[in-house]
Short mmCIF file of C-alpha atoms and ligand atoms in Angstrom, two decimals:
data_model
loop_
_atom_site.label_atom_id
_atom_site.label_comp_id
_atom_site.label_asym_id
_atom_site.label_seq_id
_atom_site.Cartn_x
_atom_site.Cartn_y
_atom_site.Cartn_z
CA MET A 242 114.40 5.01 7.86
CA PRO A 243 116.15 1.73 7.89
CA THR A 244 119.72 1.58 8.89
CA LYS A 245 120.55 -0.42 6.37
CA THR A 246 119.30 -2.93 2.79
CA ILE A 247 119.50 -6.49 3.85
CA ARG A 248 120.56 -9.17 1.79
CA SER A 249 122.25 -12.51 3.53
CA THR A 250 122.49 -13.36 6.37
CA ALA A 251 126.20 -11.72 6.46
CA ASP A 252 123.63 -8.32 7.31
CA LEU A 253 122.10 -9.63 10.19
CA ALA A 254 122.49 -8.09 13.59
CA ILE A 255 122.47 -11.72 15.18
CA ASN A 256 125.13 -11.92 13.26
CA GLY A 257 126.79 -9.20 14.46
CA ALA A 258 125.49 -5.89 11.89
CA PRO A 259 124.64 -3.49 13.12
CA PRO A 260 120.33 -3.01 13.85
CA ALA A 261 118.33 -2.37 11.02
CA PHE A 262 116.20 0.95 13.44
CA ASP A 263 118.57 3.36 15.69
CA GLN A 264 115.14 2.65 17.25
CA PRO A 265 113.11 0.12 18.17
CA LEU A 266 110.56 -0.68 16.51
CA HIS A 267 107.58 -1.72 18.85
CA VAL A 268 104.05 -3.47 18.81
CA GLY A 269 101.51 -1.21 20.04
CA ARG A 270 103.25 2.41 19.43
CA PRO A 271 100.49 4.44 20.18
CA ASN A 272 98.23 6.23 18.12
CA ILE A 273 98.02 10.14 19.01
CA GLY A 274 95.78 12.06 17.60
CA ASP A 275 95.82 15.99 16.97
CA ARG A 276 98.53 16.73 19.57
CA GLU A 277 96.35 20.05 19.99
CA ALA A 278 93.22 19.24 20.05
CA PHE A 279 94.38 17.34 22.30
CA LEU A 280 95.70 19.71 24.71
CA ARG A 281 92.65 22.02 24.10
CA ARG A 282 90.61 19.58 25.65
CA VAL A 283 92.69 19.31 28.26
CA ASN A 284 92.16 22.85 29.27
CA GLN A 285 89.22 22.91 28.99
CA ILE A 286 88.83 20.06 31.98
CA LEU A 287 91.29 22.18 33.94
CA ASP A 288 88.72 25.39 33.88
CA ASN A 289 85.96 23.58 34.42
CA GLN A 290 87.73 21.80 37.72
CA TRP A 291 86.01 18.69 36.71
CA LEU A 292 88.21 15.51 36.25
CA THR A 293 86.93 12.75 37.04
CA ASN A 294 83.24 11.27 38.21
CA ASN A 295 81.37 11.23 35.40
CA GLY A 296 82.30 15.42 34.37
CA PRO A 297 81.06 16.47 30.24
CA MET A 298 83.89 15.09 28.59
CA VAL A 299 83.23 10.87 29.15
CA GLN A 300 79.35 11.77 28.93
CA GLU A 301 80.54 13.35 25.37
CA PHE A 302 82.96 10.92 25.11
CA GLU A 303 80.49 8.06 25.62
CA GLN A 304 77.86 9.58 23.18
CA ARG A 305 80.05 9.71 20.10
CA ILE A 306 81.37 5.91 21.22
CA ALA A 307 77.65 5.20 21.55
CA GLU A 308 77.03 6.47 18.01
CA HIS A 309 79.59 5.24 16.64
CA LEU A 310 78.64 1.57 17.00
CA GLY A 311 75.96 1.97 16.75
CA VAL A 312 75.02 0.71 20.23
CA LYS A 313 72.18 2.39 22.36
CA HIS A 314 74.67 2.71 25.67
CA CYS A 315 78.21 2.85 26.52
CA VAL A 316 79.52 2.63 29.61
CA ALA A 317 83.92 3.82 29.76
CA MET A 318 85.89 2.51 32.55
CA CYS A 319 88.87 2.86 33.67
CA ASN A 320 90.04 0.14 31.63
CA GLY A 321 89.32 -3.02 29.86
CA THR A 322 90.01 -5.33 32.59
CA ILE A 323 87.91 -3.63 34.83
CA ALA A 324 84.97 -3.33 32.73
CA LEU A 325 85.24 -7.07 31.88
CA GLU A 326 85.00 -7.63 35.33
CA ILE A 327 81.65 -5.48 36.08
CA ALA A 328 80.64 -7.29 33.38
CA ILE A 329 81.02 -10.48 34.33
CA ARG A 330 79.29 -9.19 37.29
CA ALA A 331 76.78 -7.89 36.08
CA LEU A 332 75.99 -11.09 34.54
CA GLU A 333 75.46 -12.44 37.33
CA LEU A 334 78.12 -15.16 35.94
CA GLU A 335 79.52 -17.86 38.74
CA GLY A 336 81.09 -21.19 38.99
CA GLU A 337 82.08 -22.16 35.28
CA VAL A 338 82.40 -20.13 32.34
CA ILE A 339 83.81 -20.97 28.68
CA VAL A 340 86.62 -18.91 27.60
CA PRO A 341 89.41 -19.12 24.69
CA SER A 342 92.96 -19.84 26.50
CA TRP A 343 94.47 -18.67 22.89
CA THR A 344 93.26 -14.36 24.37
CA PHE A 345 95.69 -11.80 26.68
CA VAL A 346 95.60 -12.99 30.26
CA ALA A 347 93.05 -10.63 31.42
CA THR A 348 90.13 -12.36 30.02
CA ALA A 349 90.41 -15.39 31.91
CA HIS A 350 92.11 -13.26 35.47
CA ALA A 351 88.45 -11.30 34.53
CA LEU A 352 86.61 -14.22 35.90
CA TYR A 353 89.24 -16.22 38.24
CA TRP A 354 89.79 -12.94 40.59
CA GLN A 355 85.99 -13.35 41.31
CA GLY A 356 86.59 -17.40 42.39
CA ILE A 357 85.19 -18.06 39.00
CA THR A 358 86.58 -20.79 36.35
CA PRO A 359 87.68 -19.88 33.22
CA VAL A 360 87.77 -23.23 31.24
CA PHE A 361 89.42 -23.60 27.65
CA ALA A 362 88.35 -23.94 24.92
CA ASP A 363 89.51 -24.53 21.24
CA ILE A 364 90.07 -22.78 18.29
CA ASP A 365 89.59 -22.77 14.87
CA PRO A 366 93.71 -22.61 13.74
CA VAL A 367 92.56 -20.57 10.84
CA THR A 368 90.77 -17.35 12.36
CA HIS A 369 91.83 -18.16 16.19
CA ASN A 370 88.54 -17.57 17.69
CA LEU A 371 86.57 -20.03 19.27
CA ASP A 372 85.03 -22.89 17.96
CA PRO A 373 81.20 -23.76 18.85
CA ALA A 374 82.32 -27.66 18.66
CA ALA A 375 84.36 -26.98 21.13
CA VAL A 376 82.78 -24.97 23.10
CA ARG A 377 79.82 -27.84 23.15
CA ARG A 378 81.97 -30.27 24.59
CA MET A 379 83.20 -28.15 27.16
CA ILE A 380 79.45 -27.13 28.45
CA THR A 381 79.49 -28.72 32.32
CA PRO A 382 76.22 -28.61 34.86
CA ARG A 383 78.54 -25.02 36.11
CA THR A 384 79.13 -23.74 33.13
CA THR A 385 76.56 -20.09 33.76
CA GLY A 386 78.52 -18.29 30.94
CA ILE A 387 80.54 -18.27 27.15
CA ILE A 388 82.88 -14.97 27.49
CA GLY A 389 83.76 -14.71 22.96
CA VAL A 390 86.90 -13.34 22.22
CA HIS A 391 86.89 -11.38 18.86
CA LEU A 392 90.94 -12.06 18.04
CA TRP A 393 92.75 -9.77 15.92
CA GLY A 394 90.12 -8.22 15.41
CA ARG A 395 88.06 -10.44 13.45
CA ALA A 396 84.67 -11.25 15.01
CA ALA A 397 84.08 -14.93 16.34
CA GLU A 398 81.43 -16.92 15.80
CA VAL A 399 78.70 -14.51 16.83
CA ASP A 400 75.35 -16.51 15.99
CA GLU A 401 77.10 -19.88 16.86
CA LEU A 402 77.68 -18.39 19.79
CA GLN A 403 74.84 -17.28 21.05
CA ALA A 404 72.49 -20.97 19.24
CA ILE A 405 74.10 -22.41 22.04
CA ALA A 406 74.15 -20.26 24.78
CA ASP A 407 70.48 -20.25 24.09
CA GLU A 408 70.02 -24.53 23.44
CA HIS A 409 71.89 -24.21 27.21
CA ASP A 410 69.83 -21.55 29.23
CA LEU A 411 73.50 -19.09 29.56
CA LYS A 412 74.82 -16.00 28.71
CA LEU A 413 77.32 -15.02 26.64
CA MET A 414 78.82 -12.00 26.30
CA PHE A 415 82.61 -11.21 23.58
CA ASP A 416 85.85 -9.39 24.35
CA ALA A 417 86.03 -7.08 21.71
CA ALA A 418 89.61 -5.75 22.86
CA HIS A 419 90.97 -6.13 19.52
CA ALA A 420 87.94 -4.90 17.80
CA PHE A 421 87.05 -1.70 17.83
CA GLY A 422 85.69 -0.51 14.13
CA SER A 423 84.99 -4.21 13.29
CA THR A 424 82.45 -6.02 11.98
CA TYR A 425 80.33 -8.79 11.92
CA LYS A 426 77.47 -9.98 8.80
CA GLY A 427 78.12 -6.04 8.54
CA GLN A 428 76.80 -4.56 11.78
CA VAL A 429 79.93 -2.84 13.62
CA ILE A 430 80.85 -5.32 16.76
CA GLY A 431 79.57 -3.66 19.97
CA ARG A 432 75.93 -4.55 20.02
CA PHE A 433 75.98 -8.80 20.46
CA GLY A 434 75.51 -10.66 23.62
CA GLU A 435 74.08 -9.56 27.06
CA CYS A 436 77.02 -6.66 26.13
CA GLU A 437 80.58 -6.27 24.82
CA VAL A 438 83.46 -4.77 26.58
CA PHE A 439 86.44 -2.76 24.63
CA SER A 440 89.83 -2.08 25.80
CA PHE A 441 91.42 1.47 25.30
CA HIS A 442 94.74 0.67 25.77
CA ALA A 443 97.78 2.80 25.16
CA THR A 444 98.62 0.08 23.11
CA LYS A 445 95.19 -0.39 21.18
CA SER A 446 95.28 1.26 17.43
CA PHE A 447 91.93 3.07 19.74
CA ASN A 448 93.90 4.17 22.45
CA THR A 449 92.51 7.01 25.79
CA PHE A 450 96.14 6.26 27.49
CA GLU A 451 94.41 3.89 29.80
CA GLY A 452 90.13 3.32 28.99
CA GLY A 453 87.89 0.23 28.07
CA ALA A 454 83.67 0.37 28.23
CA VAL A 455 80.96 -2.05 27.89
CA THR A 456 78.54 -1.38 25.83
CA THR A 457 75.46 -2.75 25.23
CA ASN A 458 71.53 -2.63 23.87
CA ASP A 459 70.22 -3.60 26.86
CA ASN A 460 69.30 -1.20 29.29
CA ALA A 461 68.73 -2.75 32.84
CA LEU A 462 71.68 -4.25 32.55
CA ALA A 463 73.80 -0.83 31.20
CA GLU A 464 71.97 0.84 34.91
CA ALA A 465 73.74 -1.82 36.45
CA ILE A 466 76.99 -1.72 35.12
CA ARG A 467 76.37 1.92 36.03
CA LEU A 468 75.77 1.68 39.12
CA MET A 469 78.85 -1.03 39.70
CA ARG A 470 80.92 1.54 37.88
CA ASN A 471 80.75 4.07 40.38
CA PHE A 472 80.37 1.77 44.06
CA GLY A 473 77.04 2.03 43.87
CA PHE A 474 75.79 5.31 44.13
CA HIS A 475 72.78 6.70 43.64
CA GLY A 476 72.96 10.63 44.09
CA TYR A 477 74.74 11.33 46.95
CA ASP A 478 74.62 8.90 50.30
CA ASN A 479 72.82 6.19 49.10
CA VAL A 480 74.12 3.12 47.78
CA ILE A 481 71.73 1.15 45.65
CA HIS A 482 73.69 -1.50 44.59
CA PRO A 483 77.36 -3.10 45.31
CA GLY A 484 80.13 -1.18 43.84
CA THR A 485 84.05 -0.85 42.55
CA ASN A 486 85.83 2.16 40.51
CA GLY A 487 85.67 1.82 37.84
CA LYS A 488 85.74 4.99 36.19
CA MET A 489 87.33 6.89 33.40
CA ILE A 490 88.96 9.93 33.84
CA GLU A 491 88.25 13.29 32.27
CA VAL A 492 91.18 13.34 30.26
CA CYS A 493 91.40 9.88 28.83
CA ALA A 494 88.15 10.94 27.89
CA ALA A 495 89.46 13.74 26.10
CA MET A 496 92.44 11.99 24.66
CA GLY A 497 89.28 9.35 23.48
CA LEU A 498 87.62 12.26 21.38
CA THR A 499 90.56 13.10 20.00
CA ASN A 500 91.62 9.61 18.62
CA LEU A 501 88.79 9.30 17.29
CA ASP A 502 88.80 11.98 15.08
CA GLY A 503 92.12 10.14 13.98
CA HIS A 504 90.46 7.20 14.10
CA GLY A 505 90.20 6.25 10.01
CA GLU A 506 93.41 7.30 9.50
CA VAL A 507 95.09 5.02 11.67
CA VAL A 508 92.50 2.01 10.38
CA ALA A 509 94.29 3.25 6.29
CA ASP A 510 97.38 3.15 7.33
CA ASN A 511 96.69 0.13 9.49
CA MET A 512 94.85 -1.68 6.47
CA HIS A 513 98.23 -0.14 4.39
CA ASN A 514 100.59 -1.69 6.33
CA HIS A 515 98.65 -5.59 6.64
CA ALA A 516 97.92 -5.14 2.55
CA ALA A 517 102.42 -4.55 2.30
CA TYR A 518 103.20 -7.20 4.87
CA THR A 519 100.84 -9.70 3.22
CA SER A 520 103.04 -9.38 -0.38
CA ALA A 521 105.94 -8.86 0.45
CA LEU A 522 106.00 -11.97 2.64
CA ALA A 523 104.09 -13.83 -0.02
CA ASP A 524 106.96 -15.62 -1.61
CA ILE A 525 108.57 -16.35 1.89
CA PRO A 526 108.63 -21.13 1.89
CA GLY A 527 106.82 -21.14 5.69
CA ILE A 528 105.37 -18.22 6.71
CA SER A 529 101.42 -17.06 6.03
CA VAL A 530 100.26 -13.77 6.92
CA LEU A 531 96.85 -14.09 8.94
CA ALA A 532 93.94 -12.79 6.77
CA TYR A 533 91.17 -10.80 7.55
CA ASP A 534 87.96 -12.24 6.80
CA PRO A 535 87.53 -10.12 3.34
CA ALA A 536 83.22 -10.58 4.93
CA GLY A 537 84.15 -7.82 7.31
CA HIS A 538 85.68 -5.06 8.10
CA ASN A 539 88.81 -5.51 10.74
CA SER A 540 90.06 -2.63 13.12
CA HIS A 541 93.51 -4.01 11.33
CA HIS A 542 94.74 -3.43 14.62
CA TYR A 543 97.37 -6.37 14.73
CA VAL A 544 99.13 -7.84 12.33
CA VAL A 545 100.02 -11.61 12.62
CA ILE A 546 102.37 -14.02 11.21
CA GLU A 547 102.25 -18.31 11.01
CA VAL A 548 105.73 -19.97 10.45
CA ASP A 549 105.14 -22.97 9.76
CA LYS A 550 107.57 -26.68 10.18
CA SER A 551 108.17 -25.98 6.54
CA CYS A 552 110.08 -23.07 6.93
CA ALA A 553 113.66 -23.01 7.35
CA ALA A 554 113.68 -20.89 10.65
CA THR A 555 112.14 -21.27 13.50
CA ARG A 556 108.98 -18.93 14.68
CA ASP A 557 111.61 -18.02 18.12
CA GLN A 558 114.59 -18.49 15.86
CA ILE A 559 112.63 -15.49 13.77
CA VAL A 560 112.32 -13.56 16.72
CA ALA A 561 115.09 -13.44 18.05
CA ALA A 562 116.73 -12.15 14.99
CA LEU A 563 113.85 -9.35 14.16
CA GLN A 564 114.00 -8.35 18.08
CA ALA A 565 118.55 -7.88 17.56
CA GLU A 566 117.84 -5.55 14.46
CA ASN A 567 115.61 -3.56 17.37
CA VAL A 568 112.38 -5.35 15.93
CA LEU A 569 110.44 -5.56 19.00
CA ALA A 570 107.87 -8.49 17.98
CA ARG A 571 105.44 -10.22 20.35
CA LYS A 572 104.68 -14.31 20.17
CA TYR A 573 101.35 -12.53 21.44
CA PHE A 574 99.05 -14.52 23.52
CA TRP A 575 102.29 -18.08 23.57
CA PRO A 576 102.04 -20.22 25.06
CA GLY A 577 98.53 -19.82 25.97
CA ALA A 578 96.50 -19.07 29.29
CA HIS A 579 95.87 -22.69 30.22
CA MET A 580 99.64 -22.40 30.31
CA MET A 581 100.04 -18.97 32.31
CA ARG A 582 100.25 -20.88 35.87
CA PRO A 583 97.36 -19.93 37.97
CA TYR A 584 95.64 -22.19 35.23
CA ARG A 585 98.63 -24.37 34.51
CA ASP A 586 97.95 -25.21 38.37
CA LEU A 587 94.28 -25.51 38.42
CA PHE A 588 93.51 -27.15 34.95
CA PRO A 589 97.28 -28.75 34.00
CA HIS A 590 95.95 -31.62 32.03
CA ALA A 591 93.84 -29.15 29.47
CA GLY A 592 96.32 -29.14 26.68
CA LEU A 593 94.68 -32.21 25.78
CA MET A 594 91.66 -30.92 25.26
CA LEU A 595 93.26 -27.69 23.05
CA PRO A 596 95.54 -28.83 20.26
CA ASN A 597 94.61 -25.94 17.91
CA THR A 598 95.82 -23.58 20.93
CA GLN A 599 99.10 -25.35 21.45
CA PHE A 600 99.55 -25.50 17.89
CA VAL A 601 99.05 -21.86 16.81
CA ALA A 602 101.19 -20.80 20.12
CA GLU A 603 103.99 -22.55 18.35
CA ARG A 604 103.49 -20.06 15.03
CA VAL A 605 102.56 -16.71 15.82
CA ILE A 606 104.95 -13.70 16.04
CA ILE A 607 102.82 -10.03 15.97
CA LEU A 608 104.70 -7.49 13.66
CA PRO A 609 104.48 -3.34 14.41
CA THR A 610 101.94 -0.99 12.61
CA GLY A 611 99.97 1.85 13.18
CA LEU A 612 101.01 5.28 12.92
CA SER A 613 104.56 5.47 13.61
CA MET A 614 105.74 3.04 11.61
CA PRO A 615 109.20 4.56 9.43
CA GLN A 616 109.68 4.44 5.61
CA HIS A 617 110.31 1.31 4.22
CA ALA A 618 110.09 0.05 7.09
CA VAL A 619 107.31 -3.09 6.49
CA GLN A 620 110.55 -3.56 3.56
CA THR A 621 113.13 -3.90 5.83
CA ILE A 622 111.19 -5.91 8.57
CA SER A 623 109.87 -8.12 5.71
CA ASP A 624 113.61 -8.80 4.06
CA ILE A 625 114.78 -10.16 7.05
CA ILE A 626 112.76 -12.61 7.40
CA GLY A 627 112.74 -13.67 4.50
CA ILE A 628 117.13 -14.07 5.35
CA CYS A 629 116.16 -16.19 7.98
CA ALA A 630 113.30 -18.10 6.84
CA SER A 631 116.01 -19.40 3.40
CA HIS A 632 118.51 -20.49 5.69
CA ARG A 633 118.99 -22.97 7.75
CA SER A 634 120.92 -22.73 11.43
N1 T4K B 128 91.40 -8.79 26.42
C1 T4K B 128 92.31 -8.88 25.56
C2 T4K B 128 91.95 -9.61 24.37
C3 T4K B 128 93.19 -8.40 25.97
O1 T4K B 128 94.56 -8.44 24.41
C4 T4K B 128 93.83 -7.34 26.85
C5 T4K B 128 94.01 -5.94 26.85
C6 T4K B 128 92.17 -7.38 27.71
C7 T4K B 128 91.57 -7.94 27.87
C8 T4K B 128 92.64 -6.03 28.80
O2 T4K B 128 92.33 -4.43 28.88
P1 T4K B 128 93.20 -4.33 29.33
O3 T4K B 128 92.95 -3.98 30.70
O4 T4K B 128 94.82 -3.83 29.61
O5 T4K B 128 92.74 -2.03 28.78
C9 T4K B 128 99.63 -5.33 26.12
C10 T4K B 128 98.21 -3.91 27.10
O6 T4K B 128 98.38 -3.65 28.66
C11 T4K B 128 97.55 -4.78 26.67
O7 T4K B 128 96.79 -3.92 26.76
C12 T4K B 128 97.00 -5.77 26.31
N2 T4K B 128 94.99 -6.52 26.02
C13 T4K B 128 98.25 -7.01 25.51
C14 T4K B 128 97.35 -7.38 23.92
O8 T4K B 128 99.24 -5.41 25.32
P2 T4K B 128 101.71 -6.12 27.27
O9 T4K B 128 102.19 -6.73 28.67
O10 T4K B 128 102.58 -6.89 26.25
O11 T4K B 128 102.63 -4.25 27.30
P3 T4K B 128 103.67 -3.80 27.28
O12 T4K B 128 104.72 -2.86 28.05
O13 T4K B 128 104.53 -5.00 26.82
O14 T4K B 128 104.02 -2.97 25.53
C15 T4K B 128 103.47 -4.11 23.92
C16 T4K B 128 104.36 -2.94 23.87
O15 T4K B 128 104.18 -1.42 22.94
C17 T4K B 128 105.75 -1.98 23.72
O16 T4K B 128 106.69 -2.77 22.80
C18 T4K B 128 106.60 -1.27 24.66
C19 T4K B 128 105.29 -0.21 23.96
N3 T4K B 128 105.22 1.17 24.44
C20 T4K B 128 103.52 0.48 25.23
C21 T4K B 128 103.47 1.77 25.68
C22 T4K B 128 101.91 1.31 27.47
C23 T4K B 128 104.36 1.93 23.49
O17 T4K B 128 105.73 1.86 22.34
N4 T4K B 128 104.24 2.66 24.31
C24 T4K B 128 102.97 2.86 25.74
O18 T4K B 128 102.31 3.36 25.98
O19 T4K B 128 99.90 -5.25 27.23
#
């Protein structure tokens, strides 16, 4: 429960009042399913004495995820970044690959780490997803692929990106780290492009502590990815493919199986929080809540608000006020991957091609949501924002 009611600026912690919450409210607080069920599975793992290397829990997890997403293959991994790297390598991408800058930096890192140049294309400022027209502008003779990101769980422009890929003979894959349970045109994400990559990190709405997966309907690709995940081993003593160690461990799969059973509740709770924020922030000048595509399901993983120039407070002032109240709001993914040192050094003028990315990066705030939100927290957080946004400093 919040400790106070916010009625005026005098009630704000930045002005010396006690914070609204005793304990920090995190963006990305893990959702933890049925503890007893998880512990039963852990005991089973210990009894089995099979801790990793494609054990029974991972196999069950892969089968359940594939069924849940309606896709032929799910290859579970130790985290989303390694899953991206392995997928990129299995697709034999090289040269340049087009990605948004407006994403977590891992999307670009997974390419750059393998000597591939991430070329940043701009986004649609309304959806925050790659703008297909901007993708077209970034194609060069060195381009071999496109990685679309379903940012904030909202499906990317899948059909348009696929059309561009087909036209230019490029490979298309998706970073679906935010999109577990989201849909595109009525179909569950996980089946689009050559493959899709999920993150099941602790901070994701569905988590396996750390974890990730590549999903695909392509048998040969799935087979190559399975080999690459386990050093290229095909049986004992026989390596038939270059590879690395991308394996998910049994305890992570146990967490995943448990959380999968409770995922519907997480989504319902997050939908409720999103609706409550939308209504509580509706009349605050200069503040808008990013709406989810009403035509599709969303993972409801993030609550994203935008602070317009017309607002009486800046985005950074609002974030500072929230943090003083113990509301650890974030500015994901400010300032954009193109402004992070490795990529700024590589492309010092990338911003010229990314006006929408730069515009959005200055506006966003990500607010806490998830199962651990205390009662009345959404209203109090919205009140803090409302008071900040109605007073010029
Ligand atoms: N592609 C995209 C689009 C992604 O968003 C990500 C990951 C990836 C690829 C790569 O997938 P992974 O390799 O991570 O599986 C976090 C996550 O570490 C990262 O997984 C996620 N995206 C990114 C958006 O957020 P940080 O550096 O912001 O995390 P951190 O440590 O600041 O934690 C966030 C908040 O959550 C904090 O307030 C603390 C709280 N927290 C965190 C953990 C780990 C908890 O309360 N409990 C916890 O156990 O990156």
